Short mmCIF file of N, CA and C and ligand atoms in Angstrom, two decimals:
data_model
loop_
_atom_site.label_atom_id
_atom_site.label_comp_id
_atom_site.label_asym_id
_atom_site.label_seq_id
_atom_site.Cartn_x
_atom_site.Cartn_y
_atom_site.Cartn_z
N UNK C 816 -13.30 -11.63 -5.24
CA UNK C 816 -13.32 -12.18 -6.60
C UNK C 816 -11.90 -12.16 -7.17
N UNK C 817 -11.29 -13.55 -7.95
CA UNK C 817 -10.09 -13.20 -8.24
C UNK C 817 -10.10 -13.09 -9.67
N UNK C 818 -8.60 -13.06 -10.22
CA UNK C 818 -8.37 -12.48 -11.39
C UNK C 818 -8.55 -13.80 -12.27
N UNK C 819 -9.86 -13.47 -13.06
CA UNK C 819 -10.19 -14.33 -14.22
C UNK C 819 -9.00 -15.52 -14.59
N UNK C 820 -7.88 -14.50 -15.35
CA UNK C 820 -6.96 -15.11 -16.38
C UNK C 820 -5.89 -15.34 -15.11
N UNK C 821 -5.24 -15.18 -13.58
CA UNK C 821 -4.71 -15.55 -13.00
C UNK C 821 -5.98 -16.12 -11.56
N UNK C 822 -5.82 -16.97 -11.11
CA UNK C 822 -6.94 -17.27 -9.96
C UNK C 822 -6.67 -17.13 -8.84
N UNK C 823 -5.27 -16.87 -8.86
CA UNK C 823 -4.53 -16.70 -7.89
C UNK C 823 -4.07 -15.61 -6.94
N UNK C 824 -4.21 -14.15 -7.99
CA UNK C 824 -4.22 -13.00 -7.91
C UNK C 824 -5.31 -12.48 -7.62
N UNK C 825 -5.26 -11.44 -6.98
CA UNK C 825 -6.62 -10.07 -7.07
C UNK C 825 -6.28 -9.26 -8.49
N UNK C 826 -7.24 -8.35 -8.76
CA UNK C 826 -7.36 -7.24 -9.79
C UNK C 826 -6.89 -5.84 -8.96
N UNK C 827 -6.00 -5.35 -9.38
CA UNK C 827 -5.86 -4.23 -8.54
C UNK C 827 -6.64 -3.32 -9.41
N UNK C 828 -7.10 -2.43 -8.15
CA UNK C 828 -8.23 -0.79 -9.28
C UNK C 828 -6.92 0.12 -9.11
N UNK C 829 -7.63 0.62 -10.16
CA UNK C 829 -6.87 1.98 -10.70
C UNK C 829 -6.80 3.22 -10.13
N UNK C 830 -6.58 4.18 -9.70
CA UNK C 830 -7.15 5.52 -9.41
C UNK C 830 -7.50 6.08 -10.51
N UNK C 831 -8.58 7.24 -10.41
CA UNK C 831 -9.19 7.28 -9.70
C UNK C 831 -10.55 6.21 -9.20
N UNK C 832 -10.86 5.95 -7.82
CA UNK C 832 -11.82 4.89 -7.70
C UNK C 832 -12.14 4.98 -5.93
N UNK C 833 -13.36 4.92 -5.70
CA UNK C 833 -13.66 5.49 -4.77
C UNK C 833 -13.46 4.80 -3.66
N UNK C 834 -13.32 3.63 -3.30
CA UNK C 834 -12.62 2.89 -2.32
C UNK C 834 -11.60 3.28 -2.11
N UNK C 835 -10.41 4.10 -3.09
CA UNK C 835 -9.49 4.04 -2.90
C UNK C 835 -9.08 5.78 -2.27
N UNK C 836 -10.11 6.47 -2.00
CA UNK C 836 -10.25 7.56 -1.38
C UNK C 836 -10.69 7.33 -0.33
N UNK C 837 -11.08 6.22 0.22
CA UNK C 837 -12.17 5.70 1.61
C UNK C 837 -11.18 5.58 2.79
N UNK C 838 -11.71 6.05 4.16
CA UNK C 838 -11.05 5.01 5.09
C UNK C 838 -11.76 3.81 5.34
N UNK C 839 -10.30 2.76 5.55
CA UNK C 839 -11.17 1.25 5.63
C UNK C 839 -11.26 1.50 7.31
N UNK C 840 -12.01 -0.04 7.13
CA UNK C 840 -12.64 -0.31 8.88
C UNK C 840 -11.24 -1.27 10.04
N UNK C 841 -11.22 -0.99 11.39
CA UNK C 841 -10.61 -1.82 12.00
C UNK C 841 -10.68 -3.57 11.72
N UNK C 842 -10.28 -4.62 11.76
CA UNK C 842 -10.07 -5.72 11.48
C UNK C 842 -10.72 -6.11 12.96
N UNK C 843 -11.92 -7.17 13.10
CA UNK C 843 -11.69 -7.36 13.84
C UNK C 843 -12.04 -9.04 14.26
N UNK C 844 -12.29 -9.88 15.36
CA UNK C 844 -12.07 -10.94 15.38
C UNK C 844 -12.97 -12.10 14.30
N UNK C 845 -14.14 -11.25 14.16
CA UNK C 845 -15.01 -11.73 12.61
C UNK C 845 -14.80 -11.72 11.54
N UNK C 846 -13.63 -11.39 11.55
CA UNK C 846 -13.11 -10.67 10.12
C UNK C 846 -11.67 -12.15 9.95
N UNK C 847 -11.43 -12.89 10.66
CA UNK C 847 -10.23 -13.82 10.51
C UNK C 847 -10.36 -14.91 9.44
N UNK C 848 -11.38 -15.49 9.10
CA UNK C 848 -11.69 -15.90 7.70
C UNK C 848 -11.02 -15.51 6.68
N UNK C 849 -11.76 -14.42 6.51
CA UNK C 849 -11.57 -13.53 5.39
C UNK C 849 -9.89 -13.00 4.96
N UNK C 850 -9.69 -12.44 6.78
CA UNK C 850 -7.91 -11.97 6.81
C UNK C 850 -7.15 -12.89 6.51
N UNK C 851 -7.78 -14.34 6.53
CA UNK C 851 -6.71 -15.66 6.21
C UNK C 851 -6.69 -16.37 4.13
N UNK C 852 -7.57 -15.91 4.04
CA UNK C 852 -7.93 -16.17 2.92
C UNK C 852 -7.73 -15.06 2.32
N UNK C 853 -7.28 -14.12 2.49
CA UNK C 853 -6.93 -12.63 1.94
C UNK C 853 -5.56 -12.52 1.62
N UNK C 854 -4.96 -12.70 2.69
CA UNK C 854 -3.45 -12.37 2.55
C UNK C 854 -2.60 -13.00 1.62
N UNK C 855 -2.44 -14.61 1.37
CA UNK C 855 -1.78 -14.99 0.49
C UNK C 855 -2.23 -14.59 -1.12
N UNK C 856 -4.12 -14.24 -1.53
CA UNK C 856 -3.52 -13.56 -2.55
C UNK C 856 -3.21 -12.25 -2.61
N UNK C 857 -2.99 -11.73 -1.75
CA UNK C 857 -2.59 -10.14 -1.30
C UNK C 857 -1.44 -10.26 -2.19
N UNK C 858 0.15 -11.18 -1.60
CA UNK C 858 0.69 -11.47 -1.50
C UNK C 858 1.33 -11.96 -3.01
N UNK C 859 0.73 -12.82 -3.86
CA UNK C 859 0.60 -13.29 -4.77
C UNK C 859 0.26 -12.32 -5.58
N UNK C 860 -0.63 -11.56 -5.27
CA UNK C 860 -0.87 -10.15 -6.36
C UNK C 860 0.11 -9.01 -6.17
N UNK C 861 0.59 -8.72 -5.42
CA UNK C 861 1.96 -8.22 -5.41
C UNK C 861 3.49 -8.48 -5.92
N UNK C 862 3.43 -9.43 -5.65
CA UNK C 862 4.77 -10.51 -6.33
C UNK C 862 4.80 -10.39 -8.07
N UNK C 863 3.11 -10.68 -8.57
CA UNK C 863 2.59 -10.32 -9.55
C UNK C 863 3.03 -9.40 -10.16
N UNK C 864 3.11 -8.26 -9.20
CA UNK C 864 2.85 -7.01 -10.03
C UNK C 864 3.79 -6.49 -10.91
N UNK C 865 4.97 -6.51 -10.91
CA UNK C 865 5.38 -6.68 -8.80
C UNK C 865 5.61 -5.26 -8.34
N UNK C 866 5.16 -5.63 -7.37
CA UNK C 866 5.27 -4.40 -6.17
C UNK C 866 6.06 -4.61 -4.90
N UNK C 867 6.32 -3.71 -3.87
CA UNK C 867 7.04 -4.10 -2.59
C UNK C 867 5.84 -3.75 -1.65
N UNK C 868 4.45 -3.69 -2.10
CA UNK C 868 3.22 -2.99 -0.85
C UNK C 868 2.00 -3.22 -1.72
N UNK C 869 0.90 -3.97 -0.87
CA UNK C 869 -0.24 -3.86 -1.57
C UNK C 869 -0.97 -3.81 -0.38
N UNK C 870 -2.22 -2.79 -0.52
CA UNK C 870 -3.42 -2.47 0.70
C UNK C 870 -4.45 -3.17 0.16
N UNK C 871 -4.82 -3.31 1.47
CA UNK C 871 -6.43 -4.26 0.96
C UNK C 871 -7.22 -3.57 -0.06
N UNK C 872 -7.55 -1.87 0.31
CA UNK C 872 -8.42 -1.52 -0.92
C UNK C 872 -8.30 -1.11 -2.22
N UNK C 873 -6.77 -1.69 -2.83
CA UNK C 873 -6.41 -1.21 -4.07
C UNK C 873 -6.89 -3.35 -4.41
N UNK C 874 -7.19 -3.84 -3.45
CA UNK C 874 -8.01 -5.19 -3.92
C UNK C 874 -9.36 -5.02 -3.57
N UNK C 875 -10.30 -3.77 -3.81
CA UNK C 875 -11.43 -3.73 -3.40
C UNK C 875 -12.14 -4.53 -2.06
N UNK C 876 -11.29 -4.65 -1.22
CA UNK C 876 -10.95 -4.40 0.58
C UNK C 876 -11.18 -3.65 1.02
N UNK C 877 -12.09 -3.12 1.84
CA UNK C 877 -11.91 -2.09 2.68
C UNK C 877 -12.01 -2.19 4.80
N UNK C 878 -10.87 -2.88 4.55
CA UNK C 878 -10.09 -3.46 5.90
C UNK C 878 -8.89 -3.11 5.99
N UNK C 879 -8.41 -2.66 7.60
CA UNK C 879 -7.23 -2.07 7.45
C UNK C 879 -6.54 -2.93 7.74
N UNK C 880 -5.87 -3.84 6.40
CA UNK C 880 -4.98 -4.79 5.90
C UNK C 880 -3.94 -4.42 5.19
N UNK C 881 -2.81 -4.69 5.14
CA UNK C 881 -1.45 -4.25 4.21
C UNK C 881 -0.16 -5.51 3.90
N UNK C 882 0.14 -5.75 3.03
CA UNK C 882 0.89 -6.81 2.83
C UNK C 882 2.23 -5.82 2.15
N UNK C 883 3.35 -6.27 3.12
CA UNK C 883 5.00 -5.46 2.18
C UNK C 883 5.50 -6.37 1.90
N UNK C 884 7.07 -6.44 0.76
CA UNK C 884 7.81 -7.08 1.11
C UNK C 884 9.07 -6.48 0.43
N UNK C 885 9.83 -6.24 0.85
CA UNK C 885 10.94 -5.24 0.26
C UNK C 885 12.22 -6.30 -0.45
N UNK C 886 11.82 -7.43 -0.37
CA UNK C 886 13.11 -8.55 -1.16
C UNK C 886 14.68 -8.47 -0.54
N UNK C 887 14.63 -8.41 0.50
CA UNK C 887 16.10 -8.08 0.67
C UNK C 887 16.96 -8.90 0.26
N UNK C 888 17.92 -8.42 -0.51
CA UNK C 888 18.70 -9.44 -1.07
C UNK C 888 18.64 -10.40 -2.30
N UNK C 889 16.88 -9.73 -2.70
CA UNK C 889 16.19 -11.20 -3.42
C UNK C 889 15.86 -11.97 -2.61
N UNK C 890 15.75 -11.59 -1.17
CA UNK C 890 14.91 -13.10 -0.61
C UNK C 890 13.82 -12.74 0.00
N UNK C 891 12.65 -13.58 -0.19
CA UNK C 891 11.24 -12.96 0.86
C UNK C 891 11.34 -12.52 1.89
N UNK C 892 10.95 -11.37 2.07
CA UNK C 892 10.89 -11.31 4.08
C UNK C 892 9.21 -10.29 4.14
N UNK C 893 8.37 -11.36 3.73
CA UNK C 893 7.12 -10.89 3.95
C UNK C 893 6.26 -10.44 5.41
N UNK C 894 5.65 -8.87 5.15
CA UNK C 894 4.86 -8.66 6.57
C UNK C 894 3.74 -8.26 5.93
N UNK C 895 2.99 -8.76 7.34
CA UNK C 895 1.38 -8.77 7.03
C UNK C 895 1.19 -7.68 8.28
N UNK C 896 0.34 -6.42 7.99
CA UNK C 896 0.15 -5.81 8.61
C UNK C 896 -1.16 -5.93 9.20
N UNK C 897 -1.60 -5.76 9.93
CA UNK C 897 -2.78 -6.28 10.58
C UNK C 897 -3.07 -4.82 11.69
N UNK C 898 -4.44 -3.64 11.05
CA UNK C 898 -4.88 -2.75 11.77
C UNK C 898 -3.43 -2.07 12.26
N UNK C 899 -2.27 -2.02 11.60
CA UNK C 899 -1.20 -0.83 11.77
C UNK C 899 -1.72 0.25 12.07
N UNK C 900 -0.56 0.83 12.84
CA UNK C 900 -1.05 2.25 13.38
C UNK C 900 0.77 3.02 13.69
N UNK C 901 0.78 3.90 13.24
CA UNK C 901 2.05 4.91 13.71
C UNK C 901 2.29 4.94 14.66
N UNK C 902 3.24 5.14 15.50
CA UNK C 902 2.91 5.31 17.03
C UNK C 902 4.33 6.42 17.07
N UNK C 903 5.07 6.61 16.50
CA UNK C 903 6.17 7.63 16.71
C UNK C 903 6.79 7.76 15.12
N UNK C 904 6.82 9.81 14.65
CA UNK C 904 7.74 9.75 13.57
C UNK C 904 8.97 10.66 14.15
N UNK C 905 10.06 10.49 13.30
CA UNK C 905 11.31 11.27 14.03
C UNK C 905 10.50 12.95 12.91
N UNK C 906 11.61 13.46 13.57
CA UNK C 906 11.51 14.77 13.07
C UNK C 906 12.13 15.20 11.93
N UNK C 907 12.84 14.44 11.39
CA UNK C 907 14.34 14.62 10.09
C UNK C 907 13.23 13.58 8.93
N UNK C 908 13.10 14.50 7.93
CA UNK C 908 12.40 13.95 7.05
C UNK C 908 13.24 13.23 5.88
N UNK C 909 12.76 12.78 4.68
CA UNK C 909 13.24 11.85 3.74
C UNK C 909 12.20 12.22 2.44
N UNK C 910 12.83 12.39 1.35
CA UNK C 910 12.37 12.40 0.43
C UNK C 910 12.79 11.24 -0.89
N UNK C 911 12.19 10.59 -1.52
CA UNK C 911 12.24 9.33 -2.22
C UNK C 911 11.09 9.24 -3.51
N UNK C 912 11.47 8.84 -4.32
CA UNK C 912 10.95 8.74 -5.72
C UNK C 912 9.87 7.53 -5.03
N UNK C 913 7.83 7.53 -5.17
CA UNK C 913 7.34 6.35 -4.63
C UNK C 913 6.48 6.32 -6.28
N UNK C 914 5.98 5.02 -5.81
CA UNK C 914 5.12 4.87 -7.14
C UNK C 914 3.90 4.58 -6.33
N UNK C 915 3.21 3.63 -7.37
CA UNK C 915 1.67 2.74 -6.62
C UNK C 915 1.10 1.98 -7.83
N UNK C 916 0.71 0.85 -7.11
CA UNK C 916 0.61 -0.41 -8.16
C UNK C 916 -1.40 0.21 -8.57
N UNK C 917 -1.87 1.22 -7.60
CA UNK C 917 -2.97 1.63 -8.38
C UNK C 917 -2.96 2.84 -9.43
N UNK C 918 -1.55 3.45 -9.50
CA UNK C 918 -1.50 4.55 -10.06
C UNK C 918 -0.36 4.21 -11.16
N UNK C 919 -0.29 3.26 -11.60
CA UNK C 919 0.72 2.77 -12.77
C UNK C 919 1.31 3.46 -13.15
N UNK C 920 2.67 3.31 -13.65
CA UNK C 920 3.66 4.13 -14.91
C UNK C 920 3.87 5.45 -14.12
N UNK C 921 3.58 6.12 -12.98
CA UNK C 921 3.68 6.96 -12.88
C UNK C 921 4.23 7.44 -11.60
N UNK C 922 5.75 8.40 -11.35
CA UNK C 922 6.31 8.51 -10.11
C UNK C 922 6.01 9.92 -9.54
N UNK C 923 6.57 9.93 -8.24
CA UNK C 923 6.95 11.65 -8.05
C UNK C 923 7.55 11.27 -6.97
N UNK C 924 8.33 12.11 -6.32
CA UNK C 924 9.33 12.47 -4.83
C UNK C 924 8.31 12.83 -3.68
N UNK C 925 8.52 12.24 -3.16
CA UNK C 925 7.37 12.69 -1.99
C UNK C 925 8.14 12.39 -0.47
N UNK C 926 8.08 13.16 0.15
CA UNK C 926 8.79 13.71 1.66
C UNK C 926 7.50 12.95 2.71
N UNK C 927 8.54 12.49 3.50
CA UNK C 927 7.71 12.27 4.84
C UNK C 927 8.52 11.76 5.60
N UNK C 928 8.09 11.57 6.83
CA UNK C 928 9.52 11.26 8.01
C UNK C 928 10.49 10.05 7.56
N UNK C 929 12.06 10.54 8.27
CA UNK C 929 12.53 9.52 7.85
C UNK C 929 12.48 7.92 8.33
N UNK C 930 12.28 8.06 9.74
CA UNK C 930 12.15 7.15 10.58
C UNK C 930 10.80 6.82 11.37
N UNK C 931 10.49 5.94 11.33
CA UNK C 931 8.54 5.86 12.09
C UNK C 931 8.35 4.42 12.76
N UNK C 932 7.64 4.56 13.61
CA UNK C 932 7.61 3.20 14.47
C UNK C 932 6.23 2.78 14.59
N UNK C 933 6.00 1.70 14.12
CA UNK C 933 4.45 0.89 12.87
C UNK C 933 4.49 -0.04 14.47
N UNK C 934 2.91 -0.17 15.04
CA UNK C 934 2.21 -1.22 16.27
C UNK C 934 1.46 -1.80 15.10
N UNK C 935 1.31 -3.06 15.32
CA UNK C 935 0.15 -4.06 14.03
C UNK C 935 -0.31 -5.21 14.94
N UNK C 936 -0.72 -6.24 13.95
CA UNK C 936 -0.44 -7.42 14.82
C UNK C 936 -0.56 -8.60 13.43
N UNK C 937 0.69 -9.40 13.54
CA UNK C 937 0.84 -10.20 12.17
C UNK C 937 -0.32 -10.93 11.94
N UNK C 938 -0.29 -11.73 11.07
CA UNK C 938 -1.15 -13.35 9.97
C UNK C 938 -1.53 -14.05 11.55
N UNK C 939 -0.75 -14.06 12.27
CA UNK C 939 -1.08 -14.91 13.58
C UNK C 939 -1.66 -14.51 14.71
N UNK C 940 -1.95 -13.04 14.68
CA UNK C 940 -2.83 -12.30 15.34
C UNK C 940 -1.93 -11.75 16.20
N UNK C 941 -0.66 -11.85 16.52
CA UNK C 941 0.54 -11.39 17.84
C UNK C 941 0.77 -10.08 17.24
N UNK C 942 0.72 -9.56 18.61
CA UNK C 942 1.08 -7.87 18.53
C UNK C 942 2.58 -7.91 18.25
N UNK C 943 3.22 -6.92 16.99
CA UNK C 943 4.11 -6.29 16.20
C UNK C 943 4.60 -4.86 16.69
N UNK C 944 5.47 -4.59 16.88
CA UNK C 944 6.31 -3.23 16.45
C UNK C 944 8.03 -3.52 15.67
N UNK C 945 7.35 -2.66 14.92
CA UNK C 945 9.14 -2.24 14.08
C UNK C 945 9.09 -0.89 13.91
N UNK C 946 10.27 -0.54 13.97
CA UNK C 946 11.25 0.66 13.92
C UNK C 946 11.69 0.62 12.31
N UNK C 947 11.35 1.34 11.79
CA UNK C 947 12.13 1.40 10.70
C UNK C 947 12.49 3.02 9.72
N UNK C 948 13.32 2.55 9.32
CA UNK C 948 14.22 3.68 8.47
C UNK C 948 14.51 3.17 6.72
N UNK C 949 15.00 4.79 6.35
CA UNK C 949 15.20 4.13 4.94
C UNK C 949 13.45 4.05 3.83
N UNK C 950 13.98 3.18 3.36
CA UNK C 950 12.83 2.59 2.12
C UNK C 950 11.61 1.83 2.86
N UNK C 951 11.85 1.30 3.82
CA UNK C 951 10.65 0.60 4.77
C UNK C 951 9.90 1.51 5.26
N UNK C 952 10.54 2.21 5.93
CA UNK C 952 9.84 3.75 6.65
C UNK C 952 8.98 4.23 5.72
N UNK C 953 9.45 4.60 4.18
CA UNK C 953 8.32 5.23 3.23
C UNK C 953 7.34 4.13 2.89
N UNK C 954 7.31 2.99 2.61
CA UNK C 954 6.80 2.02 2.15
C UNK C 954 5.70 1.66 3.22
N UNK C 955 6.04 1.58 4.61
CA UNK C 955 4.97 0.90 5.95
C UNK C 955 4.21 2.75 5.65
N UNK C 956 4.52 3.64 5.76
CA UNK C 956 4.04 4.96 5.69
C UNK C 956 3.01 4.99 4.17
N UNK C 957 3.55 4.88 3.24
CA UNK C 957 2.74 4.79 1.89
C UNK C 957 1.12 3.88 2.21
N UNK C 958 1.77 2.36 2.85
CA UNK C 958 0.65 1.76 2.66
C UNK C 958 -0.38 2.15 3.68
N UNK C 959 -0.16 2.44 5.13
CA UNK C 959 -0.57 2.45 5.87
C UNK C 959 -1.79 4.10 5.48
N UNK C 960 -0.98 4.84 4.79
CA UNK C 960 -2.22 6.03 4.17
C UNK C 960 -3.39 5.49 3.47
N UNK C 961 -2.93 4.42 2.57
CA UNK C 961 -3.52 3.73 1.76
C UNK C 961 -5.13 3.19 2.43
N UNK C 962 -4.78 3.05 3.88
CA UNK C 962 -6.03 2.45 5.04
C UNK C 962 -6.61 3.55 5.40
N UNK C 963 -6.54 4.53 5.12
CA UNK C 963 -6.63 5.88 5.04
C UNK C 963 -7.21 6.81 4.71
N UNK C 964 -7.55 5.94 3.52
CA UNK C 964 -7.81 7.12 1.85
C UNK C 964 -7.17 8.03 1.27
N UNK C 965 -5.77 7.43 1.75
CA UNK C 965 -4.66 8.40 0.83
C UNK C 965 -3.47 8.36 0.16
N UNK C 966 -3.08 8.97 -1.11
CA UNK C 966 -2.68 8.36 -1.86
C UNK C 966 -1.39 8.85 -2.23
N UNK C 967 -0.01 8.56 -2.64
CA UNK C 967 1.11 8.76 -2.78
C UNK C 967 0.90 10.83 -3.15
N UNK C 968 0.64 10.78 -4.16
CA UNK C 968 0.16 12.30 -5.05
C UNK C 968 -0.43 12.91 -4.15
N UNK C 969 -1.18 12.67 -3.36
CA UNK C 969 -1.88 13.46 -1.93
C UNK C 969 -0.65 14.23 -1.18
N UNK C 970 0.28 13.63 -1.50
CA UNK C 970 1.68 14.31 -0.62
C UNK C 970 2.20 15.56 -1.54
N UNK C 971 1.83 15.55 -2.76
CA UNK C 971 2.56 16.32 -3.50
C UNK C 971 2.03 17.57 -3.59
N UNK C 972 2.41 18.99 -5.20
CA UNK C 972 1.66 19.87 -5.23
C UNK C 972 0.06 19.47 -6.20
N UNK C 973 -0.65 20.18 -5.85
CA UNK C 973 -2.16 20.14 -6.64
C UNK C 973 -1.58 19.80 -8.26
N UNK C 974 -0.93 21.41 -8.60
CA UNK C 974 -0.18 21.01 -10.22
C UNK C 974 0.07 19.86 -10.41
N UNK C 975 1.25 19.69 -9.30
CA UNK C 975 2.19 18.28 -10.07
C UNK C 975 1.13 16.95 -10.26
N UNK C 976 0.09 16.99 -8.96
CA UNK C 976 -0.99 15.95 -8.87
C UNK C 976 -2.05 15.65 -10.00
N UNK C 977 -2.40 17.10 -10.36
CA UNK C 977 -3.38 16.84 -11.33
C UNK C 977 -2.63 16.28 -12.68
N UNK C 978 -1.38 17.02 -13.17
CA UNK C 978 -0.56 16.45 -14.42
C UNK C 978 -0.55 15.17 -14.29
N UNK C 979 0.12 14.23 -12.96
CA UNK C 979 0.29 13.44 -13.56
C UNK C 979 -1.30 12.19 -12.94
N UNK C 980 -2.46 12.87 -12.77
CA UNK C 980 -3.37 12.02 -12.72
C UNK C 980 -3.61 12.04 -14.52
N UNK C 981 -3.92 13.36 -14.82
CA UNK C 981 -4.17 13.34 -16.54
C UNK C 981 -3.33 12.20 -17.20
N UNK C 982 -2.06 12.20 -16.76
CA UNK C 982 -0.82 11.63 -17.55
C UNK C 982 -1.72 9.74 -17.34
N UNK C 983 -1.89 9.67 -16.04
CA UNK C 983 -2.67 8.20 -16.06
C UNK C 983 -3.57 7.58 -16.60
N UNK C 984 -4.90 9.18 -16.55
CA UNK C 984 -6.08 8.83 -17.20
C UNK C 984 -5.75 8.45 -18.49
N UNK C 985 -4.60 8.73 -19.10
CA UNK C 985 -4.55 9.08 -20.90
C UNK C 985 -4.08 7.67 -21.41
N UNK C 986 -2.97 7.31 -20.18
CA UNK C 986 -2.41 5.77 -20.38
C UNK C 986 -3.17 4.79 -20.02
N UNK C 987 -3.98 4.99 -19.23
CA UNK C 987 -5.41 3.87 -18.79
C UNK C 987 -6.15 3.88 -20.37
N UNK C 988 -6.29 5.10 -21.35
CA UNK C 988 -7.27 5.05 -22.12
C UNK C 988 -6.76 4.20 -23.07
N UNK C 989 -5.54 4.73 -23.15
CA UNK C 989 -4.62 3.91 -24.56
C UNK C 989 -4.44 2.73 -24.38
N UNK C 990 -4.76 1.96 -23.14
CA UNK C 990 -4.21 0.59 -22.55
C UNK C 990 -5.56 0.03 -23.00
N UNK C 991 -6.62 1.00 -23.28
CA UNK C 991 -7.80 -0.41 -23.71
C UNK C 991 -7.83 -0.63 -25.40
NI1 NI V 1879 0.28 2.35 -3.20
#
């Protein structure tokens, strides 16, 4: 279902919301319809947001689908992740300020390897690997939890997690 006042977009949910604690299901060749007709407004609802990562189930999806795009430069360089899977992290970790387009207004630092190497298979069904480092590394890592049932704050402490879920619930309330 798309977004009423944009038609173009999905509705992203909020946390807390129980899809978004779920693991989604493998993608599989019955599912290409749907994966084709999915992705561009994946895509479009991200750009939207804007964001650099949107998972299928922050669009009430629960397929392990992921759309990035980190703008390099300001210019598109869109990937469609298709049933990603980790296949190697280095050992030298990285810590980076992340957000989440389901957890609005709200950041924290969260550690995880610096370098990780993502198997997928793109929009065209061809098997993928990238190597990546930096901001991609947290970002293919962020979303790919996301297929998961897990969520940026999942990395953090309980304290810091619960403050700033309160801090969301309070701005979700004031936002209606
Ligand atoms: Ni996210």
């Amino acid at each position: 279902m798309t977004d009423a006042a944009h038609p173009d977009t999905l509705p992203i949910l909020i946390a807390p919301q129980a899809i978004l604690k779920a693991r989604a299901r493998p993608i599989g060749a019955g599912d290409a319809d749907r994966v084709r007709d999915l992705v561009p407004l994946m895509f479009a609802t991200m750009y939207k947001a804007p964001g650099i990562g949107l998972a299928a189930p922050q669009v009430g999806v629960g397929l392990r689908l992921a759309v990035v795009d980190l703008m390099p430069g300001d210019k598109p360089a869109p990937i469609v992740l298709v049933n990603p899977e980790i296949t190697a992290v280095s050992a030298e970790l990285a810590t980076r300020e992340e957000g989440c387009l389901s957890i609005p207004g709200q950041y924290a630092e969260v550690t995880r390897p610096a370098r990780v190497k993502v198997r997928f298979h793109d929009a065209a069904g061809v098997r993928q690997e990238i190597e990546a480092d930096g901001l991609l590394a947290a970002c293919l890592q962020h979303e790919i939890d996301h297929l998961d049932g897990v969520l940026f704050v999942d990395h953090i402490s309980a304290l810091k997690r619960n403050m700033l879920m309160r801090k969301l619930a309070k701005a979700q309330r004031e936002a209606k």
